[in-house]
Tab-separated table of C-alpha atoms and ligand atoms in Angstrom:
chain	number	residue	atom	x	y	z
A	72	MET	CA	75.846	75.824	110.176
A	73	LYS	CA	72.797	74.117	111.602
A	74	LYS	CA	71.536	75.464	114.923
A	75	GLN	CA	72.131	73.367	117.997
A	76	ARG	CA	68.978	71.858	119.451
A	77	ILE	CA	68.637	71.516	123.186
A	78	ALA	CA	65.835	69.798	125.124
A	79	VAL	CA	65.261	71.277	128.584
A	80	ALA	CA	63.474	69.702	131.518
A	81	TYR	CA	61.162	72.588	132.261
A	82	SER	CA	58.928	73.247	135.276
A	83	GLY	CA	58.059	76.832	134.480
A	84	GLY	CA	59.641	78.002	137.730
A	85	LEU	CA	62.298	80.690	138.015
A	86	ASP	CA	65.392	78.538	137.360
A	87	THR	CA	64.138	76.695	134.345
A	88	SER	CA	62.686	79.863	132.862
A	89	VAL	CA	66.078	81.531	133.046
A	90	ILE	CA	67.667	78.437	131.597
A	91	VAL	CA	65.508	78.561	128.444
A	92	LYS	CA	66.581	82.079	127.642
A	93	TRP	CA	70.152	81.638	128.770
A	94	LEU	CA	70.720	78.616	126.502
A	95	GLN	CA	69.380	80.513	123.524
A	96	GLU	CA	71.768	83.389	124.226
A	97	LYS	CA	74.851	81.407	125.176
A	98	TYR	CA	74.672	78.638	122.566
A	99	ASP	CA	72.494	80.328	119.959
A	100	ALA	CA	70.400	77.178	120.242
A	101	ASP	CA	66.839	76.181	119.538
A	102	VAL	CA	65.345	75.229	122.854
A	103	ILE	CA	62.610	72.627	123.244
A	104	THR	CA	60.983	72.425	126.649
A	105	VAL	CA	59.749	69.200	128.213
A	106	THR	CA	57.375	69.244	131.176
A	107	GLY	CA	56.093	66.109	132.797
A	108	ASN	CA	52.651	65.903	134.334
A	109	LEU	CA	53.156	63.746	137.443
A	110	GLY	CA	49.867	64.875	138.943
A	111	GLN	CA	51.136	68.143	140.396
A	112	LYS	CA	48.245	70.473	141.171
A	113	LYS	CA	49.542	74.004	140.820
A	114	GLU	CA	52.409	74.160	138.483
A	115	LEU	CA	51.024	73.096	135.115
A	116	THR	CA	48.510	75.788	134.332
A	117	GLY	CA	49.966	78.234	131.879
A	118	VAL	CA	53.202	76.289	131.371
A	119	PRO	CA	53.093	76.114	127.517
A	120	ASP	CA	52.228	79.758	127.270
A	121	LYS	CA	55.071	80.723	129.571
A	122	ALA	CA	57.539	78.506	127.731
A	123	TYR	CA	56.699	80.057	124.348
A	124	LYS	CA	56.881	83.541	125.831
A	125	THR	CA	60.355	82.723	127.111
A	126	GLY	CA	61.409	81.827	123.631
A	127	ALA	CA	61.013	78.059	123.394
A	128	LYS	CA	60.875	76.756	119.792
A	129	LYS	CA	58.698	73.823	120.722
A	130	VAL	CA	56.872	72.865	123.902
A	131	TYR	CA	56.056	69.398	125.222
A	132	VAL	CA	53.809	68.696	128.200
A	133	GLN	CA	53.741	64.948	128.686
A	134	ASP	CA	51.016	63.227	130.626
A	135	LEU	CA	53.055	60.757	132.702
A	136	ARG	CA	50.536	60.231	135.509
A	137	ASP	CA	49.586	56.611	134.984
A	138	GLU	CA	53.083	55.527	134.068
A	139	TYR	CA	54.352	57.269	137.217
A	140	VAL	CA	51.863	55.502	139.453
A	141	GLU	CA	52.066	52.017	137.898
A	142	GLU	CA	55.775	51.841	137.054
A	143	TYR	CA	57.405	53.953	139.736
A	144	ILE	CA	55.214	54.562	142.768
A	145	PHE	CA	53.724	51.067	143.049
A	146	PRO	CA	57.059	49.202	142.860
A	147	ALA	CA	58.305	51.478	145.657
A	148	LEU	CA	55.145	50.900	147.680
A	149	LYS	CA	55.369	47.098	147.256
A	150	ALA	CA	58.982	47.249	148.389
A	151	GLY	CA	58.049	49.332	151.453
A	152	ALA	CA	60.631	51.909	150.347
A	153	LEU	CA	60.872	54.798	152.798
A	154	TYR	CA	64.213	56.605	152.772
A	155	GLU	CA	65.710	56.646	156.249
A	156	HIS	CA	62.573	54.844	157.387
A	157	THR	CA	60.509	58.000	156.782
A	158	TYR	CA	60.491	59.742	153.384
A	159	PRO	CA	58.178	58.228	150.681
A	160	MET	CA	60.350	59.862	147.971
A	161	ALA	CA	57.934	61.743	145.704
A	162	THR	CA	60.833	63.840	144.342
A	163	SER	CA	63.264	60.922	144.067
A	164	LEU	CA	60.777	58.724	142.188
A	165	GLY	CA	59.682	61.404	139.799
A	166	ARG	CA	63.157	62.286	138.529
A	167	PRO	CA	64.026	59.110	136.599
A	168	LEU	CA	60.674	59.293	134.800
A	169	LEU	CA	61.162	62.963	133.935
A	170	ALA	CA	64.638	62.067	132.660
A	171	LYS	CA	63.197	59.268	130.555
A	172	SER	CA	60.623	61.601	129.074
A	173	LEU	CA	63.295	64.240	128.376
A	174	VAL	CA	65.410	61.667	126.556
A	175	GLU	CA	62.431	60.484	124.451
A	176	VAL	CA	61.675	64.036	123.309
A	177	ALA	CA	65.356	64.787	122.722
A	178	LYS	CA	65.589	61.774	120.397
A	179	ARG	CA	62.387	62.618	118.561
A	180	GLU	CA	63.497	66.244	118.114
A	181	ARG	CA	67.057	65.268	117.097
A	182	CYS	CA	68.615	67.122	119.995
A	183	THR	CA	72.224	66.309	120.864
A	184	VAL	CA	72.111	68.125	124.147
A	185	VAL	CA	69.721	68.081	127.133
A	186	ALA	CA	69.631	70.389	130.127
A	187	HIS	CA	68.092	70.320	133.604
A	188	GLY	CA	67.585	72.915	136.311
A	189	CYS	CA	68.988	71.060	139.317
A	190	THR	CA	71.492	72.730	141.616
A	191	GLY	CA	75.009	71.456	142.194
A	192	LYS	CA	74.390	70.483	145.801
A	193	GLY	CA	71.226	68.385	145.537
A	194	ASN	CA	70.281	64.814	144.830
A	195	ASP	CA	68.245	65.597	141.741
A	196	GLN	CA	71.254	66.362	139.490
A	197	VAL	CA	72.468	62.804	140.245
A	198	ARG	CA	69.091	61.277	139.523
A	199	PHE	CA	68.764	63.098	136.196
A	200	GLU	CA	72.271	62.472	134.995
A	201	ALA	CA	72.502	58.860	136.116
A	202	ALA	CA	69.221	58.121	134.336
A	203	ILE	CA	70.319	59.906	131.154
A	204	ALA	CA	73.673	58.123	131.197
A	205	ALA	CA	71.864	54.793	131.251
A	206	LEU	CA	69.130	55.595	128.714
A	207	ALA	CA	71.072	57.716	126.205
A	208	PRO	CA	74.814	57.672	126.899
A	209	ASP	CA	75.514	59.780	123.790
A	210	LEU	CA	73.492	62.788	124.920
A	211	LYS	CA	75.422	65.714	126.320
A	212	VAL	CA	74.012	67.000	129.582
A	213	LEU	CA	74.103	70.622	130.658
A	214	ALA	CA	73.391	71.721	134.229
A	215	PRO	CA	73.419	75.528	133.920
A	216	LEU	CA	72.858	76.074	137.644
A	217	ARG	CA	76.228	74.527	138.335
A	218	ASP	CA	78.145	76.954	136.180
A	219	TRP	CA	76.244	80.033	135.181
A	220	GLU	CA	76.943	83.581	136.368
A	221	PHE	CA	73.895	84.167	138.576
A	222	LYS	CA	74.611	84.080	142.275
A	223	SER	CA	71.138	84.656	143.703
A	224	ARG	CA	67.479	84.573	142.965
A	225	GLU	CA	67.477	88.333	142.757
A	226	GLU	CA	70.014	88.225	139.906
A	227	GLU	CA	67.889	85.678	138.110
A	228	ILE	CA	64.767	87.817	138.600
A	229	ALA	CA	66.646	90.853	137.228
A	230	TYR	CA	67.648	88.744	134.170
A	231	CYS	CA	63.965	87.773	133.681
A	232	GLU	CA	62.852	91.373	133.919
A	233	LYS	CA	65.447	92.383	131.334
A	234	HIS	CA	64.256	89.694	128.961
A	235	ASP	CA	60.503	89.976	129.570
A	236	ILE	CA	60.279	86.494	131.068
A	237	PRO	CA	57.120	86.139	133.140
A	238	VAL	CA	58.065	85.315	136.763
A	239	SER	CA	55.531	87.092	138.938
A	240	ALA	CA	54.220	83.901	140.561
A	241	THR	CA	57.640	82.534	141.552
A	242	LYS	CA	58.912	85.828	143.001
A	243	LYS	CA	56.894	85.844	146.221
A	244	ASN	CA	57.154	82.301	147.499
A	245	PRO	CA	59.860	82.085	150.208
A	246	TYR	CA	60.025	78.257	149.805
A	247	SER	CA	61.344	75.942	147.163
A	248	ILE	CA	58.568	73.502	146.421
A	249	ASP	CA	58.608	70.303	144.410
A	250	GLU	CA	55.240	68.629	144.017
A	251	ASN	CA	53.670	65.618	142.396
A	252	VAL	CA	50.871	63.185	143.232
A	253	TRP	CA	53.031	61.143	145.589
A	254	GLY	CA	53.917	64.150	147.722
A	255	THR	CA	55.282	67.651	148.143
A	256	ALA	CA	58.771	68.679	149.277
A	257	ILE	CA	59.198	72.082	150.849
A	258	GLU	CA	62.621	73.596	151.493
A	259	CYS	CA	64.432	76.916	152.015
A	260	GLY	CA	63.580	80.116	153.817
A	261	ILE	CA	63.000	79.800	157.544
A	262	LEU	CA	62.883	75.997	157.214
A	263	GLU	CA	66.676	75.975	156.971
A	264	ASP	CA	66.773	76.379	160.760
A	265	PRO	CA	66.085	72.877	162.105
A	266	MET	CA	64.959	74.328	165.456
A	267	VAL	CA	62.174	76.370	163.851
A	268	GLU	CA	58.796	74.731	163.573
A	269	PRO	CA	57.459	74.988	160.001
A	270	PRO	CA	55.141	78.014	159.813
A	271	ALA	CA	51.546	77.324	158.749
A	272	ASP	CA	52.155	78.838	155.315
A	273	ALA	CA	54.838	76.255	154.526
A	274	TYR	CA	52.229	73.534	154.173
A	275	GLN	CA	50.499	73.298	150.817
A	276	CYS	CA	47.930	70.519	150.929
A	277	THR	CA	47.341	69.329	154.492
A	278	VAL	CA	45.507	70.939	157.400
A	279	SER	CA	47.158	71.130	160.752
A	280	PRO	CA	46.105	68.187	162.998
A	281	GLN	CA	44.737	70.786	165.435
A	282	ASP	CA	42.309	72.120	162.833
A	283	ALA	CA	41.359	68.656	161.565
A	284	PRO	CA	37.808	67.367	162.233
A	285	ASP	CA	37.011	66.167	165.722
A	286	LYS	CA	35.650	62.901	164.411
A	287	PRO	CA	37.755	60.211	162.763
A	288	THR	CA	37.322	59.387	159.053
A	289	SER	CA	37.223	55.710	158.122
A	290	VAL	CA	38.631	54.418	154.849
A	291	THR	CA	38.969	50.927	153.455
A	292	ILE	CA	41.584	50.085	150.875
A	293	GLU	CA	41.629	46.930	148.854
A	294	PHE	CA	44.933	45.545	147.577
A	295	LYS	CA	45.648	43.012	144.894
A	296	LEU	CA	49.177	41.647	144.487
A	297	GLY	CA	50.433	44.406	146.786
A	298	VAL	CA	48.883	47.355	145.008
A	299	PRO	CA	45.731	49.282	145.865
A	300	VAL	CA	42.785	48.624	143.509
A	301	ALA	CA	39.767	50.046	145.356
A	302	LEU	CA	38.919	52.744	147.852
A	303	ASP	CA	35.883	52.403	150.117
A	304	GLY	CA	34.630	49.561	147.958
A	305	LYS	CA	34.942	51.453	144.691
A	306	LYS	CA	37.334	50.173	142.038
A	307	MET	CA	39.510	53.062	140.888
A	308	SER	CA	42.711	53.646	138.909
A	309	GLY	CA	45.869	53.812	140.945
A	310	PHE	CA	46.215	57.485	140.228
A	311	ASP	CA	42.668	58.262	141.353
A	312	ILE	CA	43.128	56.311	144.592
A	313	ILE	CA	46.218	58.282	145.425
A	314	ASP	CA	44.629	61.585	144.402
A	315	ARG	CA	41.520	60.901	146.471
A	316	LEU	CA	43.526	59.722	149.494
A	317	ASN	CA	45.572	62.912	149.369
A	318	GLN	CA	42.359	64.884	149.866
A	319	ILE	CA	40.846	62.638	152.550
A	320	ALA	CA	43.997	62.123	154.584
A	321	GLY	CA	45.261	65.682	154.040
A	322	ALA	CA	41.976	67.012	155.449
A	323	ASN	CA	42.684	64.946	158.604
A	324	GLY	CA	46.136	66.403	159.030
A	325	VAL	CA	47.796	63.136	157.963
A	326	GLY	CA	51.050	63.060	156.022
A	327	ARG	CA	53.199	65.878	157.409
A	328	ILE	CA	56.842	64.909	157.728
A	329	ASP	CA	59.682	67.052	159.147
A	330	LEU	CA	62.959	65.260	158.482
A	331	ILE	CA	66.687	65.787	158.804
A	332	GLU	CA	67.954	63.606	156.012
A	333	ASN	CA	71.296	62.551	154.569
A	334	ARG	CA	71.735	63.650	150.987
A	335	LEU	CA	73.799	61.646	148.562
A	336	VAL	CA	76.179	64.619	148.179
A	337	GLY	CA	77.072	64.435	151.865
A	338	ILE	CA	74.989	67.269	153.262
A	339	LYS	CA	72.422	66.909	155.992
A	340	SER	CA	69.323	68.825	155.016
A	341	ARG	CA	66.065	69.699	156.710
A	342	GLU	CA	63.113	68.725	154.599
A	343	VAL	CA	59.431	69.268	155.130
A	344	TYR	CA	57.163	66.941	153.257
A	345	GLU	CA	53.467	66.443	152.789
A	346	ALA	CA	52.523	63.018	151.562
A	347	PRO	CA	49.080	62.075	152.853
A	348	ALA	CA	48.324	59.252	150.400
A	349	ALA	CA	51.833	57.874	150.547
A	350	VAL	CA	51.794	57.697	154.321
A	351	VAL	CA	48.373	56.039	154.389
A	352	LEU	CA	49.176	53.548	151.636
A	353	HIS	CA	52.555	52.497	153.079
A	354	PHE	CA	50.843	52.006	156.456
A	355	ALA	CA	47.973	49.989	154.967
A	356	HIS	CA	50.268	47.923	152.767
A	357	LEU	CA	52.465	46.985	155.721
A	358	GLU	CA	49.399	46.042	157.815
A	359	LEU	CA	48.253	43.698	155.060
A	360	GLU	CA	51.727	42.183	154.801
A	361	ARG	CA	51.684	41.529	158.553
A	362	LEU	CA	48.654	39.345	157.917
A	363	THR	CA	49.746	37.639	154.746
A	364	LEU	CA	53.530	37.255	154.596
A	365	ASP	CA	55.416	34.312	156.006
A	366	LYS	CA	57.488	35.367	159.032
A	367	GLU	CA	60.895	34.809	157.447
A	368	VAL	CA	59.860	36.547	154.204
A	369	ALA	CA	58.491	39.524	156.189
A	370	HIS	CA	61.667	39.884	158.226
A	371	TYR	CA	63.915	39.520	155.179
A	372	LYS	CA	61.833	41.924	153.128
A	373	SER	CA	62.121	44.710	155.699
A	374	LYS	CA	65.900	44.677	155.129
A	375	ILE	CA	65.434	44.800	151.356
A	376	ALA	CA	63.107	47.782	151.864
A	377	GLN	CA	66.017	49.878	153.077
A	378	ASP	CA	68.189	48.918	150.108
A	379	TYR	CA	65.309	49.626	147.726
A	380	ALA	CA	64.817	53.074	149.261
A	381	THR	CA	68.503	53.926	149.064
A	382	MET	CA	68.603	52.787	145.445
A	383	ILE	CA	65.766	55.162	144.538
A	384	TYR	CA	67.091	58.028	146.624
A	385	ASN	CA	70.542	57.718	145.102
A	386	GLY	CA	69.294	57.866	141.534
A	387	LEU	CA	69.941	54.246	140.649
A	388	TRP	CA	66.507	53.559	139.129
A	389	PHE	CA	67.851	52.628	135.714
A	390	THR	CA	70.397	50.088	136.909
A	391	PRO	CA	70.317	46.275	137.029
A	392	LEU	CA	69.772	46.335	140.779
A	393	ARG	CA	66.193	47.488	140.431
A	394	PRO	CA	64.780	44.613	138.341
A	395	ALA	CA	66.730	42.207	140.541
A	396	LEU	CA	65.099	43.611	143.693
A	397	ASP	CA	61.744	43.825	141.956
A	398	ALA	CA	61.891	40.126	141.186
A	399	PHE	CA	62.194	39.388	144.902
A	400	VAL	CA	59.543	41.921	145.942
A	401	ASN	CA	57.039	40.778	143.302
A	402	GLU	CA	57.422	37.215	144.406
A	403	THR	CA	56.471	38.240	147.925
A	404	GLN	CA	53.448	40.205	146.766
A	405	LYS	CA	51.627	37.216	145.276
A	406	THR	CA	49.719	36.783	148.533
A	407	VAL	CA	49.321	40.448	149.485
A	408	ASN	CA	45.629	40.576	148.691
A	409	GLY	CA	42.810	41.846	150.853
A	410	ILE	CA	41.206	44.750	152.610
A	411	VAL	CA	42.562	47.119	155.225
A	412	LYS	CA	40.287	49.397	157.250
A	413	LEU	CA	41.856	52.552	158.680
A	414	LYS	CA	40.884	55.468	160.839
A	415	LEU	CA	42.315	58.864	160.088
A	416	TYR	CA	42.182	61.241	162.983
A	417	LYS	CA	44.023	64.485	163.720
A	418	GLY	CA	47.281	63.595	162.008
A	419	ASN	CA	47.175	59.891	162.876
A	420	VAL	CA	46.520	56.762	160.892
A	421	ASP	CA	45.264	53.787	162.907
A	422	ILE	CA	44.444	50.304	161.879
A	423	ALA	CA	40.779	49.430	162.394
A	424	GLY	CA	40.682	46.010	160.714
A	425	ARG	CA	42.175	43.743	158.059
A	426	MET	CA	41.021	40.753	156.053
A	427	SER	CA	42.550	38.599	153.376
A	428	PRO	CA	41.898	35.402	151.399
A	429	ASN	CA	45.597	34.768	152.018
A	430	SER	CA	45.502	35.531	155.732
A	431	LEU	CA	47.946	33.419	157.721
A	432	TYR	CA	46.177	34.348	160.953
A	433	ASP	CA	44.596	31.132	162.212
A	434	THR	CA	42.059	31.745	164.967
A	435	LYS	CA	42.176	28.081	165.993
A	436	LEU	CA	45.897	28.387	166.654
A	437	ALA	CA	45.698	31.846	168.257
A	438	THR	CA	42.693	31.465	170.502
A	439	TYR	CA	42.734	30.994	174.284
A	440	THR	CA	39.283	29.406	174.251
A	441	VAL	CA	38.264	25.741	174.045
A	442	GLU	CA	38.522	26.032	170.263
A	443	ASP	CA	42.316	25.963	170.670
A	444	THR	CA	44.078	23.384	168.457
A	445	PHE	CA	47.647	24.393	169.254
A	446	ASP	CA	49.793	21.520	170.579
A	447	HIS	CA	50.940	22.955	173.937
A	448	LYS	CA	52.922	19.852	174.852
A	449	ALA	CA	55.057	20.181	171.736
A	450	SER	CA	56.466	23.433	173.115
A	451	GLU	CA	58.476	21.721	175.825
A	452	GLY	CA	60.789	19.866	173.470
A	453	TYR	CA	60.838	22.800	171.084
A	454	ILE	CA	62.093	25.183	173.797
A	455	LYS	CA	64.677	22.654	175.015
A	456	ILE	CA	66.319	22.544	171.649
A	457	PHE	CA	65.762	26.227	170.866
A	458	SER	CA	67.642	27.244	174.054
A	459	LEU	CA	70.325	24.586	173.724
A	460	PRO	CA	73.059	26.861	172.254
A	461	ALA	CA	72.674	29.365	175.068
A	462	LYS	CA	72.613	26.604	177.680
A	463	THR	CA	75.794	25.155	176.255
A	464	PHE	CA	77.536	28.542	176.106
A	465	TYR	CA	76.855	29.427	179.787
A	466	ARG	CA	77.791	25.953	180.940
A	467	VAL	CA	81.195	26.420	179.332
A	468	ASN	CA	81.545	30.093	180.359
A	469	PRO	CA	79.768	30.264	183.721
A	470	ASN	CA	81.333	33.614	184.671
A	471	SER	CA	80.219	35.776	181.756
A	472	PHE	CA	76.821	36.345	183.364
A	473	ALA	CA	78.133	36.829	186.876
A	474	LYS	CA	80.566	39.500	185.714
A	475	LYS	CA	77.805	41.515	184.146
A	476	ARG	CA	75.878	41.370	187.392
A	477	ALA	CA	78.922	42.505	189.387
A	478	LEU	CA	79.383	45.400	186.952
A	479	LYS	CA	75.766	46.450	187.419
A	480	ARG	CA	76.210	46.363	191.200
A	481	LYS	CA	79.293	48.549	190.889
A	482	LEU	CA	77.487	51.047	188.681
A	483	LYS	CA	74.580	51.238	191.056
A	484	LYS	CA	76.898	51.940	193.972
A	485	ALA	CA	78.730	54.653	192.015
A	486	THR	CA	75.505	56.464	190.994
A	487	SER	CA	74.052	56.368	194.507
A	488	ARG	CA	77.308	57.919	195.720
A	489	VAL	CA	76.984	60.731	193.160
A	490	GLN	CA	73.387	61.337	194.120
A	491	ARG	CA	74.367	61.722	197.788
B	710	LIG	N1	65.420	66.063	149.530
B	710	LIG	C1	64.408	65.509	148.714
B	710	LIG	C2	64.973	64.563	147.697
B	710	LIG	O1	66.124	64.629	147.437
B	710	LIG	C3	63.510	66.549	148.073
B	710	LIG	C4	64.160	67.626	147.233
B	710	LIG	C5	63.052	68.538	146.850
B	710	LIG	N2	63.413	69.656	146.054
B	710	LIG	C6	62.826	70.912	146.197
B	710	LIG	N3	63.071	71.773	145.303
B	710	LIG	N4	62.066	71.215	147.189
B	710	LIG	O2	64.298	63.724	147.143
């Protein structure tokens, strides 16, 4: 009988290392590892070597950096997608692309099964499996962490030692870290107590605001059609802009996020993130939109932003909702062109200036000087009609206001009595 072939999404960390060996033993399978380069700094060195040493038949390390930036990060940036108004979603955005890359290799290598190293209580299992279901419904998916025999990291480490799997680097770190160019997620260890401030060693790529330089750093970012195209006047690839901004903003203590978030699987979790470039770019992009978007479009778009974020977070990247939302977002971005000047200082990002060929800011309308062209008299009639519904309502219901006032008086009396 022909050997089963399994493609594994492989990071080189403890879990996926154990998976490679475990699948060979349990299924007598040929294992092919697939690692995506999403711009992570630390993890990739030595990955192929490690995978072969662990028994992989074939090893793929895919350079997905530009695709990740252009096709995943930038749509999210244009949409203003921050999960629960805060998290730029480096992990959430990376998973569908890693799943896509896994599926491509699986097809090329004639695998009928794929496996990932996500736990049974996280969001990532959903993101992987929902993506695979959409892209290759015939592939069987294994999630060994949901049903293997190991109950702790120590047991996994013992298994590695028994099988000569190199794990030295993963043994010491008390945190679980997921990293790519859009940001780093740090979990576990002492961070599981939401009352404990993250210790200095939890942070991987930002300095503490306290230790940041005493002088602000200025940056200018140019946007075209809602995406960054130049940094400090220099045209650069999207990836390079993000990479460079991570360094500049990270050195100023910008991009640290400590968040209690709602997972898809119902758990509240405490997450610590570092996302210097993402924080800066979302800020800059929004500032440019304030200048260039029509009021109604801007207000409507901020509601869509929440839906877009939830879609990404919940693993619905490869569903018809995304292109539908993208169509709306891209339409709005036609005028989001221009330059934003920022100051980065001790953990803060401040706006220092903005400029756009599509600016809707009209000095002649805004000014209080003699240059003013605004028709002041037109306001009178405008306000009359604008306030007509309220006027009508209170004419018909004269007591609804009075009652509120009486209630307030009563409350005031009651509290003063308590104070005495
Ligand atoms: N909670 C985040 C998300 O679902 C990040 C998970 C990060 N995983 C990790 N191993 N640190 O997108």
